[in-house]
Tab-separated table of C-alpha atoms in Angstrom:
chain	number	residue	atom	x	y	z
A	665	MET	CA	-29.206	-31.787	57.011
A	666	VAL	CA	-30.945	-32.362	53.898
A	667	LEU	CA	-34.299	-30.465	53.746
A	668	GLU	CA	-36.211	-33.473	51.937
A	669	ALA	CA	-39.687	-34.701	51.499
A	670	THR	CA	-39.366	-38.612	50.796
A	671	VAL	CA	-42.279	-41.607	50.238
A	672	LEU	CA	-41.739	-44.941	51.612
A	673	ILE	CA	-43.367	-47.683	49.614
A	674	ILE	CA	-44.113	-50.960	51.301
A	675	ASP	CA	-44.014	-54.432	49.387
A	676	ASN	CA	-47.256	-55.840	50.996
A	677	SER	CA	-47.741	-58.477	48.856
A	678	GLU	CA	-48.977	-62.289	49.228
A	679	TRP	CA	-45.099	-63.004	48.838
A	680	SER	CA	-44.179	-60.330	52.173
A	681	ARG	CA	-45.351	-63.649	54.245
A	682	ASN	CA	-42.322	-65.263	53.959
A	683	GLY	CA	-40.420	-65.973	56.898
A	684	ASP	CA	-36.985	-66.036	55.544
A	685	TYR	CA	-36.283	-62.374	56.759
A	686	THR	CA	-36.501	-61.694	60.850
A	687	PRO	CA	-39.735	-62.153	61.622
A	688	SER	CA	-41.147	-61.549	58.451
A	689	ARG	CA	-40.770	-59.858	54.902
A	690	PHE	CA	-43.737	-57.910	56.015
A	691	GLN	CA	-42.724	-56.999	59.747
A	692	ALA	CA	-39.517	-56.557	58.367
A	693	GLN	CA	-40.481	-53.413	55.950
A	694	ILE	CA	-42.917	-52.317	58.538
A	695	ASP	CA	-39.783	-51.975	61.157
A	696	SER	CA	-37.520	-50.345	58.568
A	697	VAL	CA	-40.473	-47.924	57.776
A	698	HIS	CA	-40.309	-46.732	61.523
A	699	TYR	CA	-36.887	-46.456	61.423
A	700	LEU	CA	-36.500	-44.800	58.271
A	701	PHE	CA	-39.204	-42.018	59.300
A	702	SER	CA	-37.355	-41.504	62.606
A	703	ILE	CA	-33.958	-40.804	60.545
A	704	LYS	CA	-35.498	-38.333	58.509
A	705	THR	CA	-37.684	-36.185	60.929
A	706	ASN	CA	-34.515	-36.160	63.223
A	707	ASP	CA	-32.445	-35.021	60.435
A	708	ASN	CA	-34.264	-31.790	60.025
A	709	PRO	CA	-37.510	-30.880	61.720
A	710	GLU	CA	-38.943	-29.696	58.317
A	711	ASN	CA	-38.646	-33.040	56.861
A	712	THR	CA	-41.641	-35.154	55.988
A	713	VAL	CA	-42.307	-38.491	55.260
A	714	GLY	CA	-45.269	-40.455	53.569
A	715	VAL	CA	-46.076	-43.884	53.074
A	716	ILE	CA	-47.701	-45.927	50.138
A	717	ALA	CA	-48.866	-49.748	50.031
A	718	ASN	CA	-48.291	-50.965	46.383
A	719	ALA	CA	-49.819	-54.094	46.985
A	720	GLY	CA	-53.654	-55.056	45.967
A	721	GLU	CA	-55.896	-53.975	43.005
A	722	THR	CA	-54.218	-50.465	42.971
A	723	PRO	CA	-51.492	-48.979	45.613
A	724	GLU	CA	-52.826	-46.823	48.078
A	725	VAL	CA	-51.370	-44.045	50.229
A	726	LEU	CA	-51.740	-44.710	53.691
A	727	VAL	CA	-49.983	-41.604	54.955
A	728	SER	CA	-49.538	-38.432	53.225
A	729	LEU	CA	-46.307	-36.225	53.663
A	730	THR	CA	-45.965	-35.443	57.499
A	731	ALA	CA	-43.878	-35.498	60.331
A	732	ASP	CA	-45.730	-36.391	63.005
A	733	LEU	CA	-45.132	-40.118	64.021
A	734	GLY	CA	-49.024	-40.215	65.549
A	735	VAL	CA	-50.177	-39.707	62.054
A	736	LEU	CA	-47.877	-42.151	60.529
A	737	LEU	CA	-48.970	-45.020	63.008
A	738	LYS	CA	-53.003	-44.015	62.862
A	739	GLY	CA	-52.367	-44.545	58.849
A	740	MET	CA	-50.384	-47.912	59.317
A	741	HIS	CA	-52.755	-49.239	61.281
A	742	GLY	CA	-54.537	-52.330	60.144
A	743	LEU	CA	-52.341	-52.531	57.172
A	744	GLY	CA	-52.342	-56.342	56.184
A	745	VAL	CA	-50.834	-58.374	53.436
A	746	ARG	CA	-52.721	-58.421	49.767
A	747	SER	CA	-52.457	-60.150	46.381
A	748	GLU	CA	-49.887	-58.710	44.331
A	749	SER	CA	-47.485	-55.875	44.123
A	750	HIS	CA	-47.569	-53.215	41.523
A	751	PHE	CA	-44.119	-51.596	41.595
A	752	ASP	CA	-44.153	-49.182	38.808
A	753	THR	CA	-47.612	-47.881	39.317
A	754	GLY	CA	-46.590	-47.096	43.141
A	755	ILE	CA	-43.440	-45.307	41.973
A	756	GLN	CA	-45.661	-42.909	39.740
A	757	ILE	CA	-48.207	-42.591	42.768
A	758	ALA	CA	-45.547	-41.412	44.819
A	759	GLN	CA	-44.317	-38.961	42.347
A	760	LEU	CA	-47.633	-37.377	42.389
A	761	VAL	CA	-47.483	-37.067	46.209
A	762	LEU	CA	-43.844	-35.766	45.855
A	763	LYS	CA	-45.151	-33.169	43.045
A	764	HIS	CA	-47.620	-32.017	45.534
A	765	ARG	CA	-45.766	-31.388	48.696
A	766	ALA	CA	-46.181	-28.143	50.774
A	767	ASN	CA	-42.798	-26.831	51.348
A	768	LYS	CA	-41.516	-26.739	47.270
A	769	TYR	CA	-37.927	-26.107	48.501
A	770	GLN	CA	-37.951	-29.795	50.055
A	771	LYS	CA	-35.731	-32.312	47.677
A	772	GLN	CA	-38.068	-35.321	46.603
A	773	ARG	CA	-36.790	-38.737	47.367
A	774	ILE	CA	-38.683	-42.397	46.866
A	775	ILE	CA	-37.551	-45.360	49.117
A	776	ALA	CA	-39.009	-48.447	47.820
A	777	PHE	CA	-39.100	-51.514	49.020
A	778	THR	CA	-39.714	-54.722	46.822
A	779	ALA	CA	-40.226	-58.529	48.354
A	780	SER	CA	-41.802	-60.006	45.076
A	781	PRO	CA	-40.997	-60.480	41.598
A	782	ILE	CA	-41.785	-57.243	39.497
A	783	GLY	CA	-43.914	-57.487	36.771
A	784	ALA	CA	-43.018	-54.684	34.503
A	785	ASP	CA	-40.418	-55.133	31.948
A	786	GLU	CA	-36.809	-53.616	31.880
A	787	LYS	CA	-37.791	-51.122	29.116
A	788	ALA	CA	-40.583	-49.643	31.211
A	789	LEU	CA	-38.698	-49.341	34.296
A	790	VAL	CA	-35.671	-47.477	32.311
A	791	LYS	CA	-38.368	-45.068	30.785
A	792	LEU	CA	-39.759	-44.730	34.385
A	793	GLY	CA	-36.232	-43.936	35.543
A	794	LYS	CA	-35.939	-41.114	33.415
A	795	LYS	CA	-38.508	-39.228	34.134
A	796	LEU	CA	-37.688	-39.397	37.758
A	797	LYS	CA	-34.633	-37.883	37.009
A	798	LYS	CA	-35.899	-35.457	34.805
A	799	ASN	CA	-38.209	-34.291	37.447
A	800	GLY	CA	-35.566	-34.118	40.325
A	801	VAL	CA	-36.701	-37.171	42.521
A	802	SER	CA	-34.172	-39.449	43.713
A	803	ILE	CA	-34.882	-43.182	43.904
A	804	ASP	CA	-33.550	-45.970	46.741
A	805	VAL	CA	-34.469	-49.280	46.296
A	806	VAL	CA	-34.248	-51.926	48.919
A	807	ASN	CA	-34.037	-55.238	46.886
A	808	PHE	CA	-34.941	-58.500	49.098
A	809	GLY	CA	-36.601	-61.417	49.100
A	810	GLU	CA	-36.626	-62.183	45.309
A	811	HIS	CA	-33.516	-60.224	45.058
A	812	ALA	CA	-32.009	-62.582	42.096
A	813	ALA	CA	-34.769	-62.392	40.149
A	814	ASN	CA	-35.150	-58.506	40.325
A	815	GLU	CA	-31.460	-57.893	40.365
A	816	ALA	CA	-31.168	-56.640	36.660
A	817	LYS	CA	-34.390	-54.615	36.444
A	818	LEU	CA	-33.802	-52.717	39.340
A	819	THR	CA	-29.814	-52.222	38.375
A	820	ALA	CA	-31.161	-50.541	35.206
A	821	PHE	CA	-33.720	-48.440	36.545
A	822	VAL	CA	-31.801	-47.085	39.553
A	823	GLU	CA	-28.971	-46.461	36.819
A	824	ALA	CA	-31.903	-44.531	34.502
A	825	ALA	CA	-32.687	-42.370	37.520
A	826	ASN	CA	-29.404	-41.629	39.175
A	827	ASN	CA	-28.298	-38.124	39.041
A	828	ASN	CA	-24.782	-37.102	40.330
A	829	GLU	CA	-25.330	-40.697	43.148
A	830	SER	CA	-28.368	-39.630	44.614
A	831	SER	CA	-29.984	-42.708	43.968
A	832	HIS	CA	-29.111	-46.082	45.428
A	833	LEU	CA	-30.014	-50.013	44.838
A	834	VAL	CA	-29.176	-51.834	48.263
A	835	THR	CA	-29.665	-55.922	47.740
A	836	ILE	CA	-30.262	-57.786	50.957
A	837	PRO	CA	-29.973	-61.533	50.822
A	838	PRO	CA	-31.662	-63.092	53.407
A	839	GLY	CA	-30.302	-64.356	56.691
A	840	PRO	CA	-30.366	-63.935	60.347
A	841	HIS	CA	-29.618	-60.168	60.376
A	842	VAL	CA	-32.455	-57.640	60.728
A	843	LEU	CA	-33.258	-55.720	57.600
A	844	SER	CA	-33.522	-52.237	59.525
A	845	GLU	CA	-29.877	-52.940	60.587
A	846	GLN	CA	-28.886	-53.619	56.991
A	847	ILE	CA	-30.488	-50.413	55.840
A	848	ARG	CA	-28.668	-48.485	58.625
A	849	ALA	CA	-25.326	-49.292	57.356
A	850	SER	CA	-26.401	-48.945	53.560
A	851	PRO	CA	-25.693	-45.728	51.490
A	852	ILE	CA	-29.508	-44.679	51.744
A	853	VAL	CA	-28.972	-44.011	55.102
A	854	GLY	CA	-25.098	-43.864	55.559
A	855	ALA	CA	-22.522	-40.831	54.643
A	856	GLY	CA	-23.405	-41.611	50.798
A	857	GLY	CA	-26.950	-41.642	51.142
A	858	SER	CA	-29.654	-38.892	51.897
A	859	GLY	CA	-30.056	-39.404	55.563
A	860	GLY	CA	-26.606	-38.098	57.282
A	861	ALA	CA	-28.251	-38.235	60.522
A	862	GLY	CA	-28.038	-42.031	61.352
A	863	GLY	CA	-24.801	-43.365	59.397
A	864	GLY	CA	-21.224	-42.668	60.087
A	865	PHE	CA	-22.086	-42.330	63.801
A	866	ASP	CA	-19.568	-44.314	65.866
A	867	PHE	CA	-20.026	-43.180	69.294
A	868	GLY	CA	-21.782	-46.058	70.474
A	869	VAL	CA	-25.082	-44.267	70.638
A	870	ASP	CA	-28.316	-44.756	68.856
A	871	ALA	CA	-29.076	-41.725	67.559
A	872	ASP	CA	-32.901	-42.866	67.306
A	873	MET	CA	-33.196	-43.998	71.026
A	874	ASP	CA	-31.493	-40.836	72.525
A	875	PRO	CA	-31.256	-38.174	69.404
A	876	GLU	CA	-30.643	-35.407	72.384
A	877	LEU	CA	-27.233	-37.329	73.562
A	878	ALA	CA	-26.264	-38.147	70.031
A	879	LEU	CA	-26.383	-34.310	68.958
A	880	ALA	CA	-24.459	-33.572	72.070
A	881	LEU	CA	-21.396	-36.016	71.297
A	882	ARG	CA	-21.777	-34.668	67.870
A	883	MET	CA	-21.505	-31.086	68.736
A	884	SER	CA	-18.526	-31.881	71.474
A	885	LEU	CA	-16.387	-33.781	68.590
A	886	GLN	CA	-16.944	-30.534	66.274
A	887	GLU	CA	-15.691	-28.305	68.892
A	888	GLU	CA	-12.904	-30.392	69.618
A	889	GLU	CA	-11.718	-30.759	65.825
A	890	GLU	CA	-12.330	-27.145	65.991
A	891	ARG	CA	-9.834	-26.725	68.861
A	892	GLN	CA	-7.208	-29.258	67.246
A	893	ARG	CA	-7.118	-26.919	64.228
A	894	ARG	CA	-6.512	-24.025	66.295
A	895	GLY	CA	-3.828	-25.275	67.725
A	896	ALA	CA	-2.238	-26.590	64.999
A	897	ALA	CA	-2.798	-23.183	63.110
A	898	ALA	CA	-0.863	-21.675	66.355
A	899	GLN	CA	2.103	-24.011	66.128
A	900	SER	CA	2.671	-23.403	62.085
A	901	GLY	CA	2.590	-19.603	62.889
A	902	GLY	CA	4.557	-19.317	66.219
A	903	GLU	CA	3.666	-20.418	69.791
A	904	PRO	CA	1.385	-18.025	71.202
A	905	SER	CA	3.091	-15.640	73.921
A	906	GLY	CA	0.168	-17.202	76.173
A	907	ALA	CA	2.297	-20.710	75.984
A	908	ALA	CA	5.471	-19.374	76.348
A	909	GLN	CA	4.430	-17.529	79.629
A	910	GLN	CA	2.738	-20.537	80.616
A	911	ARG	CA	6.112	-22.580	80.432
A	912	ALA	CA	8.038	-19.752	81.710
A	913	GLY	CA	5.747	-19.868	84.816
A	914	ASP	CA	6.159	-23.875	84.940
A	915	ASP	CA	10.041	-23.666	84.699
A	916	GLY	CA	10.055	-21.341	87.549
A	917	ASP	CA	7.825	-23.720	89.654
A	918	ALA	CA	10.418	-26.247	88.749
A	919	VAL	CA	13.318	-24.134	90.238
A	920	MET	CA	11.481	-23.266	93.465
A	921	GLU	CA	11.122	-26.812	93.975
A	922	ASP	CA	15.124	-27.419	94.142
A	923	LEU	CA	15.332	-24.393	96.665
A	924	ASP	CA	15.209	-25.179	100.461
A	925	GLU	CA	12.181	-23.795	102.824
A	926	ASP	CA	13.353	-20.467	103.935
A	927	GLU	CA	14.648	-19.217	100.511
A	928	GLN	CA	11.370	-20.347	98.743
A	929	ILE	CA	9.341	-18.326	101.619
A	930	ARG	CA	12.065	-15.361	100.736
A	931	ARG	CA	10.833	-15.843	97.140
A	932	ALA	CA	7.459	-16.087	97.649
A	933	ILE	CA	7.474	-12.959	99.897
A	934	GLN	CA	9.738	-10.933	97.185
A	935	MET	CA	7.317	-11.798	94.270
A	936	SER	CA	4.039	-10.785	96.559
A	937	LEU	CA	6.247	-7.574	96.862
A	938	MET	CA	6.601	-7.286	93.185
A	939	GLU	CA	3.323	-7.841	92.162
A	940	SER	CA	1.731	-5.391	94.730
A	941	GLN	CA	3.785	-2.643	93.253
A	942	GLN	CA	2.970	-3.623	89.640
A	943	GLU	CA	-0.430	-3.334	90.600
A	944	GLY	CA	-0.213	0.676	91.701
A	945	ALA	CA	0.649	0.106	95.060
A	946	SER	CA	1.594	3.010	97.154
A	947	GLY	CA	5.019	1.555	98.293
A	948	ASP	CA	4.579	2.701	102.066
A	949	THR	CA	6.716	0.923	104.141
A	950	MET	CA	3.863	0.158	106.689
A	951	ALA	CA	1.402	-1.315	104.190
A	952	ASN	CA	4.222	-3.617	103.005
A	953	ASP	CA	5.047	-4.523	106.330
A	954	ASP	CA	1.751	-5.512	107.235
A	955	LEU	CA	1.546	-7.366	104.007
A	956	VAL	CA	4.268	-9.353	104.607
A	957	ALA	CA	3.191	-10.225	107.962
A	958	SER	CA	-0.157	-11.350	106.580
A	959	LEU	CA	1.649	-13.647	104.316
A	960	ILE	CA	3.833	-15.345	106.560
A	961	GLY	CA	0.972	-15.634	109.360
A	962	SER	CA	-0.690	-17.619	106.553
A	963	LEU	CA	2.096	-19.796	105.800
A	964	PRO	CA	1.408	-23.301	107.587
A	965	GLY	CA	4.335	-24.204	110.125
A	966	VAL	CA	6.094	-21.087	109.612
A	967	ASP	CA	7.328	-19.085	112.806
A	968	PRO	CA	7.106	-15.442	111.830
A	969	ASN	CA	9.492	-14.876	114.891
A	970	ASP	CA	12.434	-17.178	113.336
A	971	PRO	CA	15.664	-15.188	113.825
A	972	ALA	CA	16.581	-16.409	110.062
A	973	LEU	CA	13.569	-15.331	108.594
A	974	GLN	CA	13.719	-12.179	110.054
A	975	SER	CA	17.405	-11.478	108.936
A	976	ALA	CA	16.104	-12.019	105.392
A	977	LEU	CA	13.380	-9.585	105.410
A	978	GLY	CA	15.539	-7.237	107.030
A	979	SER	CA	17.981	-7.782	104.567
A	980	ASP	CA	15.335	-6.795	101.678
A	981	ALA	CA	14.153	-3.913	103.533
A	982	ALA	CA	17.442	-2.589	103.913
A	983	LYS	CA	17.899	-3.087	100.023
A	984	ASN	CA	14.376	-1.481	99.353
A	985	ASN	CA	15.589	1.550	101.801
A	986	THR	CA	18.497	1.835	99.942
A	987	ASP	CA	17.117	1.721	96.523
A	988	ASN	CA	14.220	4.311	97.477
A	989	SER	CA	16.715	6.425	98.719
A	990	LYS	CA	19.074	7.005	95.584
A	991	ASP	CA	16.187	7.480	93.360
A	992	LYS	CA	15.005	10.168	95.674
A	993	ASP	CA	18.678	11.689	95.477
A	994	LYS	CA	17.973	11.433	91.617
A	995	SER	CA	14.964	13.161	91.466
A	996	ASP	CA	16.180	16.299	93.750
A	997	SER	CA	19.270	16.569	91.887
A	998	LYS	CA	17.128	16.852	88.713
């Protein structure tokens, strides 16, 4: 999550009245500003966003750097279309806003919309771009509306300001698409841009509408990737003993399924006796008899008085007594 202060510059000139973008150039920018504000503030709770309208007699700072959506809505309330845009002046004012940010650890970024022809010449824009690069300010430009007329100037401007691919020029021709959706798929928001929270998220969930669900899905994906890495590491370094024991248990289950009912009961009783001995049982014959009786009584459909079952239990008891006698004789001889 990038810690960043961002200033959004709106082109609210007379050119933004055109309806070649849905619903108009001006309203498409307003929707995109709301979207970008949500992306930036969701990406990091300490991110701040400001807004500048660069048309009229001089560009105006509508919203100072803030993370409060209510402040953004209040500052943009009543914003309308004015005369001509001042692209280069708006960039310079945005740089001053970023310079006076409260948190100096925040990186600086400007996202500028241009929907009208740019009056400044290319040489002046290149000089401005170099100044931004020197001051560590990244610049993203959304070139739409009069995109063909501004393409060459903006390309030179962004190239002059670019530092380690931190600045981007996104040209969006008119069409039935929504401007904010085109920005969502662009490097401005995507994996190659500044706001990683909104781009490259392929879970079918709108992170803006349900950020908690998006965060939960992202954490689940990270946990699954970690589990797969651990599994690959375990396979490369030898099979864990737990997996081998589990496989042995599965093989034992398969063998038990091949035996008849009486043999399965006898095996189950033997395993129960072995477990009780391993856990430090006293080995007292009466206690074992009680344990066997309780086990047999709990098995559905088994008659404890079945002669075949009694015979099997008698043979096991006789064997155990013989083994115990031999152990006792050995201990006495010592």
